[in-house]
Coordinates of N, CA, C and O in Angstrom, one line a residue:
F28 N -18.0 -22.5 13.1 CA -19.0 -22.1 12.1 C -20.2 -23.1 12.2 O -20.0 -24.3 12.3
E29 N -21.4 -22.6 12.1 CA -22.6 -23.5 12.1 C -22.7 -24.2 10.8 O -23.0 -25.4 10.7
D30 N -22.6 -23.4 9.7 CA -22.8 -24.0 8.4 C -21.5 -24.5 7.9 O -20.5 -23.8 7.9
P31 N -21.4 -25.8 7.5 CA -20.1 -26.3 7.0 C -19.5 -25.6 5.8 O -18.4 -25.6 5.5
E32 N -20.4 -24.9 5.0 CA -20.0 -24.2 3.8 C -19.6 -22.7 4.2 O -19.1 -22.0 3.3
D33 N -19.8 -22.3 5.4 CA -19.5 -20.9 5.8 C -18.0 -20.6 5.8 O -17.6 -19.5 5.6
W34 N -17.2 -21.6 6.0 CA -15.7 -21.3 6.1 C -15.2 -20.8 4.7 O -14.3 -20.0 4.7
W35 N -15.9 -21.1 3.6 CA -15.5 -20.7 2.3 C -15.7 -19.2 2.1 O -14.9 -18.5 1.6
T36 N -16.8 -18.7 2.7 CA -17.1 -17.3 2.5 C -16.3 -16.4 3.4 O -16.2 -15.2 3.1
R37 N -15.7 -16.9 4.4 CA -14.9 -16.1 5.3 C -13.4 -16.0 4.9 O -12.6 -15.3 5.5
R38 N -13.0 -16.7 3.9 CA -11.6 -16.6 3.4 C -11.5 -15.2 2.7 O -12.4 -14.7 2.0
P39 N -10.3 -14.6 2.7 CA -10.1 -13.4 2.0 C -10.1 -13.6 0.5 O -9.6 -14.6 0.0
A40 N -10.8 -12.7 -0.1 CA -10.9 -12.8 -1.6 C -9.6 -12.4 -2.2 O -8.9 -11.5 -1.8
R41 N -9.2 -13.2 -3.2 CA -7.9 -13.0 -3.9 C -8.3 -12.7 -5.4 O -8.9 -13.5 -6.0
S42 N -7.8 -11.6 -5.8 CA -8.0 -11.3 -7.2 C -6.9 -11.9 -8.1 O -5.9 -12.3 -7.6
V43 N -7.2 -12.0 -9.4 CA -6.2 -12.5 -10.3 C -4.9 -11.6 -10.3 O -3.8 -12.1 -10.3
E44 N -5.1 -10.3 -10.2 CA -3.9 -9.4 -10.2 C -3.1 -9.6 -8.9 O -1.9 -9.6 -9.0
N45 N -3.8 -9.9 -7.8 CA -3.0 -10.1 -6.5 C -2.2 -11.4 -6.6 O -1.1 -11.5 -6.2
I46 N -2.8 -12.4 -7.2 CA -2.2 -13.7 -7.3 C -1.0 -13.6 -8.2 O 0.1 -14.1 -7.9
M47 N -1.1 -12.9 -9.3 CA 0.0 -12.8 -10.3 C 1.1 -11.9 -9.7 O 2.3 -12.2 -9.9
S48 N 0.8 -10.9 -9.0 CA 1.8 -10.0 -8.4 C 2.6 -10.8 -7.3 O 3.8 -10.7 -7.2
T49 N 1.9 -11.6 -6.5 CA 2.6 -12.3 -5.5 C 3.4 -13.4 -6.1 O 4.5 -13.8 -5.6
G50 N 2.9 -14.0 -7.2 CA 3.7 -15.0 -7.9 C 5.0 -14.5 -8.5 O 6.0 -15.1 -8.4
M51 N 5.0 -13.3 -9.1 CA 6.2 -12.7 -9.6 C 7.1 -12.3 -8.4 O 8.3 -12.4 -8.6
D52 N 6.5 -11.8 -7.3 CA 7.3 -11.5 -6.2 C 8.0 -12.7 -5.6 O 9.2 -12.6 -5.2
C53 N 7.4 -13.9 -5.7 CA 8.0 -15.1 -5.2 C 9.2 -15.4 -6.1 O 10.2 -16.1 -5.6
L54 N 9.2 -15.1 -7.4 CA 10.3 -15.4 -8.3 C 11.4 -14.4 -8.2 O 12.6 -14.8 -8.4
T55 N 11.1 -13.2 -7.9 CA 12.2 -12.1 -7.9 C 12.7 -11.8 -6.5 O 13.9 -11.4 -6.4
R56 N 12.0 -12.0 -5.4 CA 12.4 -11.6 -4.1 C 13.7 -12.4 -3.7 O 14.6 -11.8 -3.1
P57 N 13.8 -13.7 -3.9 CA 15.0 -14.4 -3.4 C 16.2 -14.4 -4.2 O 17.2 -15.0 -3.9
I58 N 16.2 -13.6 -5.3 CA 17.4 -13.6 -6.2 C 18.6 -13.1 -5.5 O 19.7 -13.7 -5.5
M59 N 18.5 -11.9 -4.8 CA 19.7 -11.3 -4.2 C 20.2 -12.1 -3.0 O 21.4 -12.4 -2.9
S60 N 19.3 -12.6 -2.2 CA 19.7 -13.3 -1.0 C 20.3 -14.7 -1.4 O 21.3 -15.2 -0.8
S61 N 19.8 -15.3 -2.5 CA 20.4 -16.5 -3.0 C 21.8 -16.3 -3.5 O 22.7 -17.1 -3.3
A62 N 22.0 -15.2 -4.2 CA 23.4 -14.9 -4.7 C 24.3 -14.6 -3.6 O 25.5 -15.1 -3.6
I63 N 23.9 -13.9 -2.6 CA 24.8 -13.6 -1.4 C 25.1 -14.9 -0.7 O 26.3 -15.2 -0.4
N64 N 24.1 -15.7 -0.4 CA 24.4 -17.0 0.3 C 25.2 -17.9 -0.5 O 26.0 -18.7 0.0
G65 N 24.9 -17.9 -1.8 CA 25.7 -18.8 -2.7 C 27.2 -18.4 -2.7 O 28.1 -19.2 -2.7
A66 N 27.5 -17.0 -2.6 CA 28.9 -16.5 -2.6 C 29.5 -17.0 -1.2 O 30.7 -17.3 -1.2
I67 N 28.7 -16.9 -0.1 CA 29.3 -17.2 1.2 C 29.6 -18.7 1.2 O 30.7 -19.1 1.6
L68 N 28.7 -19.6 0.7 CA 28.9 -21.0 0.7 C 30.1 -21.4 -0.2 O 30.9 -22.3 0.1
T69 N 30.2 -20.7 -1.3 CA 31.3 -20.9 -2.2 C 32.7 -20.6 -1.6 O 33.7 -21.3 -1.7
A70 N 32.7 -19.5 -0.8 CA 33.9 -19.1 -0.2 C 34.3 -20.1 1.0 O 35.5 -20.3 1.2
L71 N 33.3 -20.6 1.6 CA 33.5 -21.6 2.7 C 34.0 -22.9 2.2 O 34.7 -23.7 2.9
D72 N 33.6 -23.3 1.0 CA 33.9 -24.6 0.4 C 35.1 -24.4 -0.5 O 35.0 -24.0 -1.7
G73 N 36.3 -24.7 0.0 CA 37.5 -24.5 -0.7 C 37.7 -25.3 -1.9 O 38.2 -24.9 -2.9
S74 N 37.1 -26.6 -1.9 CA 37.3 -27.5 -3.1 C 36.4 -27.0 -4.3 O 36.7 -27.4 -5.4
R75 N 35.3 -26.3 -4.0 CA 34.5 -25.9 -5.1 C 34.4 -24.4 -5.3 O 33.4 -23.8 -5.7
A76 N 35.5 -23.7 -4.9 CA 35.5 -22.2 -5.0 C 35.8 -21.8 -6.4 O 36.9 -21.4 -6.8
N77 N 34.8 -22.0 -7.3 CA 34.9 -21.6 -8.7 C 33.5 -21.1 -9.2 O 32.5 -21.2 -8.4
P78 N 33.4 -20.6 -10.4 CA 32.1 -20.1 -10.8 C 31.0 -21.2 -10.9 O 29.9 -20.9 -10.6
Q79 N 31.4 -22.4 -11.2 CA 30.5 -23.5 -11.3 C 29.9 -23.8 -9.9 O 28.7 -24.0 -9.7
G80 N 30.8 -23.8 -8.9 CA 30.3 -24.0 -7.5 C 29.4 -22.9 -7.0 O 28.4 -23.1 -6.4
F81 N 29.7 -21.6 -7.4 CA 28.9 -20.5 -7.1 C 27.5 -20.7 -7.7 O 26.5 -20.5 -7.1
A82 N 27.5 -21.0 -9.0 CA 26.2 -21.2 -9.7 C 25.4 -22.3 -9.1 O 24.2 -22.2 -8.9
T83 N 26.0 -23.4 -8.7 CA 25.3 -24.6 -8.1 C 24.7 -24.2 -6.8 O 23.5 -24.4 -6.5
Y84 N 25.5 -23.5 -5.9 CA 25.0 -23.1 -4.6 C 23.8 -22.1 -4.7 O 22.8 -22.2 -4.1
T85 N 24.0 -21.1 -5.6 CA 23.0 -20.1 -5.8 C 21.7 -20.7 -6.4 O 20.6 -20.4 -5.9
A86 N 21.8 -21.6 -7.3 CA 20.6 -22.2 -7.9 C 19.9 -23.1 -6.9 O 18.7 -23.1 -6.8
F87 N 20.7 -23.8 -6.1 CA 20.1 -24.6 -5.0 C 19.3 -23.8 -4.0 O 18.1 -24.1 -3.7
I88 N 19.9 -22.7 -3.6 CA 19.2 -21.9 -2.6 C 18.0 -21.1 -3.2 O 17.0 -21.0 -2.6
Y89 N 18.1 -20.7 -4.4 CA 17.0 -20.0 -5.1 C 15.9 -21.0 -5.3 O 14.7 -20.6 -5.0
T90 N 16.1 -22.2 -5.7 CA 15.1 -23.2 -5.9 C 14.4 -23.5 -4.6 O 13.2 -23.7 -4.5
Y91 N 15.2 -23.7 -3.6 CA 14.7 -23.9 -2.2 C 13.7 -22.8 -1.8 O 12.6 -23.1 -1.3
N92 N 14.1 -21.6 -2.1 CA 13.2 -20.5 -1.7 C 11.9 -20.4 -2.5 O 10.8 -20.2 -2.0
I93 N 12.0 -20.6 -3.9 CA 10.8 -20.5 -4.7 C 9.9 -21.7 -4.5 O 8.7 -21.6 -4.8
L94 N 10.4 -22.8 -4.0 CA 9.5 -24.0 -3.7 C 8.6 -23.7 -2.5 O 7.5 -24.2 -2.5
Q95 N 9.1 -22.9 -1.6 CA 8.3 -22.6 -0.4 C 7.1 -21.6 -0.7 O 6.1 -21.7 -0.1
C96 N 7.3 -20.8 -1.7 CA 6.3 -19.7 -2.0 C 4.9 -20.2 -2.3 O 3.9 -19.7 -1.7
P97 N 4.7 -21.2 -3.2 CA 3.3 -21.7 -3.4 C 2.7 -22.3 -2.2 O 1.5 -22.1 -2.0
M98 N 3.5 -22.9 -1.4 CA 2.9 -23.5 -0.1 C 2.4 -22.4 0.8 O 1.4 -22.5 1.4
E99 N 3.2 -21.3 0.9 CA 2.8 -20.2 1.7 C 1.6 -19.5 1.2 O 0.7 -19.1 1.9
Q100 N 1.5 -19.4 -0.1 CA 0.4 -18.7 -0.8 C -0.9 -19.6 -0.6 O -2.0 -19.0 -0.3
A101 N -0.8 -20.9 -0.7 CA -1.9 -21.8 -0.5 C -2.5 -21.7 0.9 O -3.7 -21.8 1.1
Q102 N -1.6 -21.7 1.9 CA -2.0 -21.8 3.3 C -2.2 -20.4 3.9 O -2.8 -20.3 4.9
G103 N -1.6 -19.4 3.3 CA -1.7 -18.0 3.8 C -0.9 -17.8 5.0 O -1.1 -16.8 5.7
R104 N 0.1 -18.6 5.3 CA 1.0 -18.4 6.4 C 2.3 -19.1 6.2 O 2.5 -19.9 5.3
R105 N 3.3 -18.7 6.9 CA 4.6 -19.3 6.8 C 4.7 -20.5 7.8 O 4.1 -20.4 8.9
S106 N 5.4 -21.6 7.5 CA 5.5 -22.7 8.4 C 6.8 -23.4 8.2 O 7.4 -23.5 7.1
A107 N 7.3 -24.1 9.3 CA 8.5 -24.9 9.2 C 8.3 -26.1 8.3 O 9.3 -26.6 7.8
W108 N 7.1 -26.5 8.2 CA 6.8 -27.7 7.3 C 7.1 -27.3 5.8 O 7.5 -28.2 5.0
H109 N 6.9 -26.1 5.5 CA 7.3 -25.7 4.1 C 8.8 -25.8 3.9 O 9.2 -26.2 2.8
N110 N 9.6 -25.4 4.9 CA 11.0 -25.6 4.7 C 11.4 -27.1 4.6 O 12.2 -27.4 3.8
F111 N 10.7 -27.9 5.4 CA 11.0 -29.3 5.4 C 10.7 -29.9 4.0 O 11.5 -30.6 3.4
T112 N 9.5 -29.5 3.5 CA 9.1 -30.1 2.2 C 10.0 -29.6 1.0 O 10.4 -30.4 0.2
S113 N 10.4 -28.3 1.0 CA 11.3 -27.8 0.0 C 12.6 -28.5 0.0 O 13.2 -28.9 -1.0
A114 N 13.2 -28.6 1.2 CA 14.5 -29.2 1.3 C 14.5 -30.7 1.1 O 15.4 -31.2 0.5
A115 N 13.4 -31.3 1.5 CA 13.3 -32.8 1.2 C 13.2 -33.1 -0.3 O 13.8 -34.0 -0.8
I116 N 12.4 -32.2 -1.0 CA 12.3 -32.4 -2.5 C 13.7 -32.3 -3.1 O 14.2 -33.1 -3.9
L117 N 14.4 -31.2 -2.8 CA 15.7 -30.9 -3.4 C 16.8 -31.9 -2.9 O 17.6 -32.4 -3.7
G118 N 16.7 -32.3 -1.6 CA 17.7 -33.3 -1.1 C 17.5 -34.6 -1.7 O 18.5 -35.3 -2.1
G119 N 16.3 -35.1 -1.8 CA 16.0 -36.4 -2.4 C 16.4 -36.4 -3.9 O 17.0 -37.4 -4.3
A120 N 16.0 -35.4 -4.6 CA 16.4 -35.4 -6.0 C 17.9 -35.3 -6.2 O 18.5 -35.9 -7.1
G121 N 18.6 -34.5 -5.4 CA 20.0 -34.3 -5.5 C 20.8 -35.6 -5.2 O 21.7 -36.0 -5.9
V122 N 20.3 -36.3 -4.2 CA 21.0 -37.6 -3.8 C 20.7 -38.6 -4.8 O 21.6 -39.4 -5.2
H123 N 19.5 -38.7 -5.3 CA 19.1 -39.7 -6.3 C 19.9 -39.5 -7.6 O 20.3 -40.5 -8.3
S124 N 20.1 -38.2 -8.0 CA 20.9 -38.0 -9.2 C 22.4 -38.1 -9.0 O 23.2 -38.0 -10.0
G125 N 22.8 -38.2 -7.8 CA 24.3 -38.3 -7.5 C 25.0 -37.0 -7.4 O 26.2 -37.0 -7.4
K126 N 24.3 -35.9 -7.4 CA 24.9 -34.5 -7.4 C 25.4 -34.1 -6.0 O 26.3 -33.4 -5.9
I127 N 24.6 -34.6 -5.0 CA 25.0 -34.3 -3.6 C 25.0 -35.5 -2.8 O 24.4 -36.5 -3.2
G128 N 25.7 -35.5 -1.7 CA 25.7 -36.6 -0.8 C 24.7 -36.5 0.4 O 24.0 -35.5 0.5
I129 N 24.7 -37.5 1.2 CA 23.8 -37.4 2.4 C 24.6 -36.9 3.5 O 25.5 -37.6 4.0
M130 N 24.2 -35.7 4.0 CA 25.0 -35.2 5.1 C 24.5 -35.8 6.5 O 23.4 -36.3 6.6
L131 N 25.5 -35.8 7.4 CA 25.3 -36.3 8.7 C 25.0 -37.8 8.8 O 24.6 -38.4 9.8
V132 N 25.2 -38.5 7.7 CA 25.1 -40.0 7.6 C 26.4 -40.6 7.1 O 26.9 -40.1 6.1
P133 N 27.0 -41.5 7.8 CA 28.3 -42.1 7.4 C 28.1 -42.8 6.0 O 27.1 -43.4 5.7
T134 N 29.2 -42.6 5.2 CA 29.1 -43.1 3.9 C 28.9 -44.7 3.9 O 28.3 -45.2 3.0
Q135 N 29.5 -45.4 4.8 CA 29.4 -46.8 4.9 C 27.9 -47.3 5.0 O 27.5 -48.3 4.6
Y136 N 27.1 -46.4 5.6 CA 25.7 -46.8 5.7 C 24.9 -46.8 4.4 O 24.1 -47.7 4.2
Y137 N 25.2 -45.9 3.5 CA 24.4 -45.9 2.3 C 25.1 -46.3 1.0 O 24.6 -46.3 0.0
M138 N 26.4 -46.6 1.2 CA 27.2 -46.9 0.0 C 26.6 -48.1 -0.8 O 26.6 -48.1 -2.0
F139 N 26.2 -49.1 -0.1 CA 25.8 -50.4 -0.8 C 24.3 -50.5 -0.8 O 23.8 -51.6 -1.0
R140 N 23.6 -49.5 -0.5 CA 22.1 -49.5 -0.5 C 21.5 -49.2 -1.9 O 22.2 -48.5 -2.7
P141 N 20.3 -49.6 -2.2 CA 19.7 -49.2 -3.4 C 19.5 -47.6 -3.5 O 19.4 -47.0 -2.5
R142 N 19.6 -47.1 -4.7 CA 19.5 -45.6 -4.9 C 18.2 -45.0 -4.3 O 18.2 -43.9 -3.9
G143 N 17.1 -45.7 -4.4 CA 15.8 -45.2 -3.9 C 15.9 -45.0 -2.4 O 15.4 -44.1 -1.8
H144 N 16.6 -46.0 -1.7 CA 16.8 -45.9 -0.3 C 17.6 -44.6 0.1 O 17.4 -43.9 1.0
Q145 N 18.7 -44.4 -0.7 CA 19.6 -43.3 -0.5 C 18.8 -42.0 -0.7 O 19.0 -41.1 0.1
A146 N 17.9 -41.9 -1.7 CA 17.2 -40.7 -1.9 C 16.2 -40.4 -0.8 O 16.0 -39.3 -0.3
A147 N 15.6 -41.5 -0.2 CA 14.7 -41.3 0.9 C 15.5 -40.8 2.2 O 15.0 -39.9 2.9
V148 N 16.6 -41.4 2.4 CA 17.4 -40.9 3.6 C 17.9 -39.5 3.3 O 17.9 -38.7 4.2
G149 N 18.3 -39.2 2.1 CA 18.8 -37.8 1.8 C 17.6 -36.8 1.9 O 17.8 -35.7 2.5
A150 N 16.4 -37.2 1.5 CA 15.3 -36.3 1.6 C 15.0 -36.0 3.1 O 14.8 -34.9 3.5
L151 N 15.0 -37.1 3.9 CA 14.8 -36.9 5.3 C 15.8 -36.1 6.0 O 15.5 -35.2 6.8
S152 N 17.1 -36.3 5.7 CA 18.1 -35.6 6.4 C 18.1 -34.1 6.0 O 18.2 -33.2 6.9
Y153 N 18.0 -33.8 4.7 CA 17.9 -32.4 4.3 C 16.6 -31.7 4.8 O 16.7 -30.5 5.2
G154 N 15.5 -32.4 4.8 CA 14.3 -31.8 5.3 C 14.3 -31.5 6.7 O 13.9 -30.5 7.2
L155 N 14.8 -32.5 7.5 CA 14.9 -32.2 9.0 C 15.8 -31.1 9.3 O 15.6 -30.3 10.3
L156 N 17.0 -31.0 8.6 CA 17.9 -29.9 8.9 C 17.2 -28.6 8.6 O 17.3 -27.6 9.4
A157 N 16.5 -28.4 7.5 CA 15.9 -27.2 7.1 C 14.7 -26.9 8.1 O 14.5 -25.7 8.5
M158 N 14.0 -27.9 8.5 CA 12.9 -27.7 9.5 C 13.5 -27.2 10.8 O 12.9 -26.3 11.5
G159 N 14.6 -27.8 11.2 CA 15.2 -27.4 12.5 C 15.7 -26.0 12.5 O 15.6 -25.2 13.4
M160 N 16.3 -25.6 11.3 CA 16.8 -24.2 11.2 C 15.6 -23.2 11.2 O 15.7 -22.2 11.7
A161 N 14.5 -23.6 10.5 CA 13.3 -22.8 10.5 C 12.7 -22.6 11.9 O 12.3 -21.5 12.3
A162 N 12.7 -23.7 12.7 CA 12.2 -23.7 14.1 C 13.1 -22.8 14.9 O 12.6 -22.0 15.8
L163 N 14.4 -22.8 14.7 CA 15.3 -22.0 15.5 C 15.1 -20.5 15.1 O 15.4 -19.6 16.0
Q164 N 14.7 -20.2 13.9 CA 14.4 -18.8 13.5 C 13.0 -18.4 14.0 O 12.6 -17.2 13.8
G165 N 12.2 -19.3 14.6 CA 10.9 -18.9 15.2 C 9.7 -19.2 14.3 O 8.6 -18.7 14.6
K166 N 9.9 -19.9 13.2 CA 8.8 -20.2 12.3 C 7.9 -21.2 13.0 O 8.4 -22.2 13.6
P167 N 6.6 -21.0 13.0 CA 5.7 -22.0 13.6 C 5.6 -23.3 12.8 O 5.9 -23.3 11.6
L168 N 5.1 -24.3 13.4 CA 4.9 -25.6 12.6 C 3.7 -25.4 11.8 O 3.5 -25.8 10.7

């Protein structure tokens, strides 16, 4: 573009109704898939095969999905970085609160480390796993 302000005029116009409908779609669309995946993970995890385990898995997957939606709306496209960011937020918060462990990292590595360090490693491991899975599904960076 010749004019630096010209990029603004070429963006698609978004009405308030369009933004509200996509916002509600972001909240309702992942409900069924989160419940199905929560049931699958609960069945695979023999130690937590109970209603509380199902609710935990379902809530985690649902939150992961709805965290991606505002990023996709803001950029207007899907990206593997959205998966990384969503999983890193949830992974870091979960490790920091002690609700989940750090996967793919030996317990001896983080057992005696400060909790902030554990949260950073948890965020990185969960974020990279989600980004890798998104890349395998063909999402662009």
